Amino acid sequence: MKVLVRTPSGVEEVREVDSDDVIPGDILDDGSLVLELWDELSDDDYLALGLYD
């Protein structure tokens, strides 16, 4: 499952996680905060991330 996370250094990135039990607000092992599930992102989110124009 892919999720949008904010790393401890403040960088937002999309990351693949092994568990299907992850929900927004979870803290991953490296201290990253899960912001949203990738499948829940809207077109506006994709634009904000710069994934397409």
mmCIF file of C-alpha atoms in Angstrom:
data_model
loop_
_atom_site.group_PDB
_atom_site.id
_atom_site.type_symbol
_atom_site.label_atom_id
_atom_site.label_comp_id
_atom_site.label_asym_id
_atom_site.label_seq_id
_atom_site.Cartn_x
_atom_site.Cartn_y
_atom_site.Cartn_z
ATOM 1 C CA MET A 1 0.000 0.000 0.000
ATOM 2 C CA LYS A 2 1.267 3.476 -0.824
ATOM 3 C CA VAL A 3 0.898 6.329 1.660
ATOM 4 C CA LEU A 4 1.795 10.000 1.814
ATOM 5 C CA VAL A 5 4.091 10.607 4.802
ATOM 6 C CA ARG A 6 5.885 13.510 6.450
ATOM 7 C CA THR A 7 9.369 12.471 7.523
ATOM 8 C CA PRO A 8 10.910 13.654 10.808
ATOM 9 C CA SER A 9 12.883 16.220 8.775
ATOM 10 C CA GLY A 10 9.603 17.676 7.408
ATOM 11 C CA VAL A 11 9.748 16.293 3.858
ATOM 12 C CA GLU A 12 6.503 14.953 2.378
ATOM 13 C CA GLU A 13 6.865 11.885 0.178
ATOM 14 C CA VAL A 14 4.927 8.917 -1.133
ATOM 15 C CA ARG A 15 6.148 5.647 0.280
ATOM 16 C CA GLU A 16 5.270 1.957 -0.043
ATOM 17 C CA VAL A 17 4.468 0.284 3.288
ATOM 18 C CA ASP A 18 4.167 -3.442 3.969
ATOM 19 C CA SER A 19 1.075 -3.321 6.150
ATOM 20 C CA ASP A 20 -2.540 -2.874 5.066
ATOM 21 C CA ASP A 21 -3.374 -1.815 8.636
ATOM 22 C CA VAL A 22 -1.902 1.687 8.246
ATOM 23 C CA ILE A 23 -4.240 4.653 8.736
ATOM 24 C CA PRO A 24 -3.671 8.421 8.615
ATOM 25 C CA GLY A 25 -2.087 9.571 11.873
ATOM 26 C CA ASP A 26 0.037 6.439 12.343
ATOM 27 C CA ILE A 27 3.737 6.821 13.089
ATOM 28 C CA LEU A 28 6.013 4.495 11.078
ATOM 29 C CA ASP A 29 9.130 2.814 12.492
ATOM 30 C CA ASP A 30 11.400 5.601 11.206
ATOM 31 C CA GLY A 31 9.256 8.283 12.878
ATOM 32 C CA SER A 32 7.413 9.368 9.710
ATOM 33 C CA LEU A 33 3.790 10.456 10.125
ATOM 34 C CA VAL A 34 1.211 8.954 7.748
ATOM 35 C CA LEU A 35 -0.779 11.863 6.286
ATOM 36 C CA GLU A 36 -3.025 10.107 3.756
ATOM 37 C CA LEU A 37 -3.486 6.813 2.012
ATOM 38 C CA TRP A 38 -2.295 7.105 -1.585
ATOM 39 C CA ASP A 39 -5.600 5.835 -3.001
ATOM 40 C CA GLU A 40 -7.432 8.634 -1.178
ATOM 41 C CA LEU A 41 -5.471 11.450 -2.819
ATOM 42 C CA SER A 42 -7.431 13.753 -5.116
ATOM 43 C CA ASP A 43 -6.337 15.322 -8.386
ATOM 44 C CA ASP A 44 -5.540 18.515 -6.464
ATOM 45 C CA ASP A 45 -3.186 16.528 -4.231
ATOM 46 C CA TYR A 46 -1.394 15.100 -7.261
ATOM 47 C CA LEU A 47 -0.975 18.624 -8.658
ATOM 48 C CA ALA A 48 0.350 19.898 -5.326
ATOM 49 C CA LEU A 49 2.911 17.108 -5.261
ATOM 50 C CA GLY A 50 3.969 18.005 -8.806
ATOM 51 C CA LEU A 51 3.198 14.562 -10.203
ATOM 52 C CA TYR A 52 1.462 15.990 -13.254
ATOM 53 C CA ASP A 53 0.522 19.351 -14.730
#
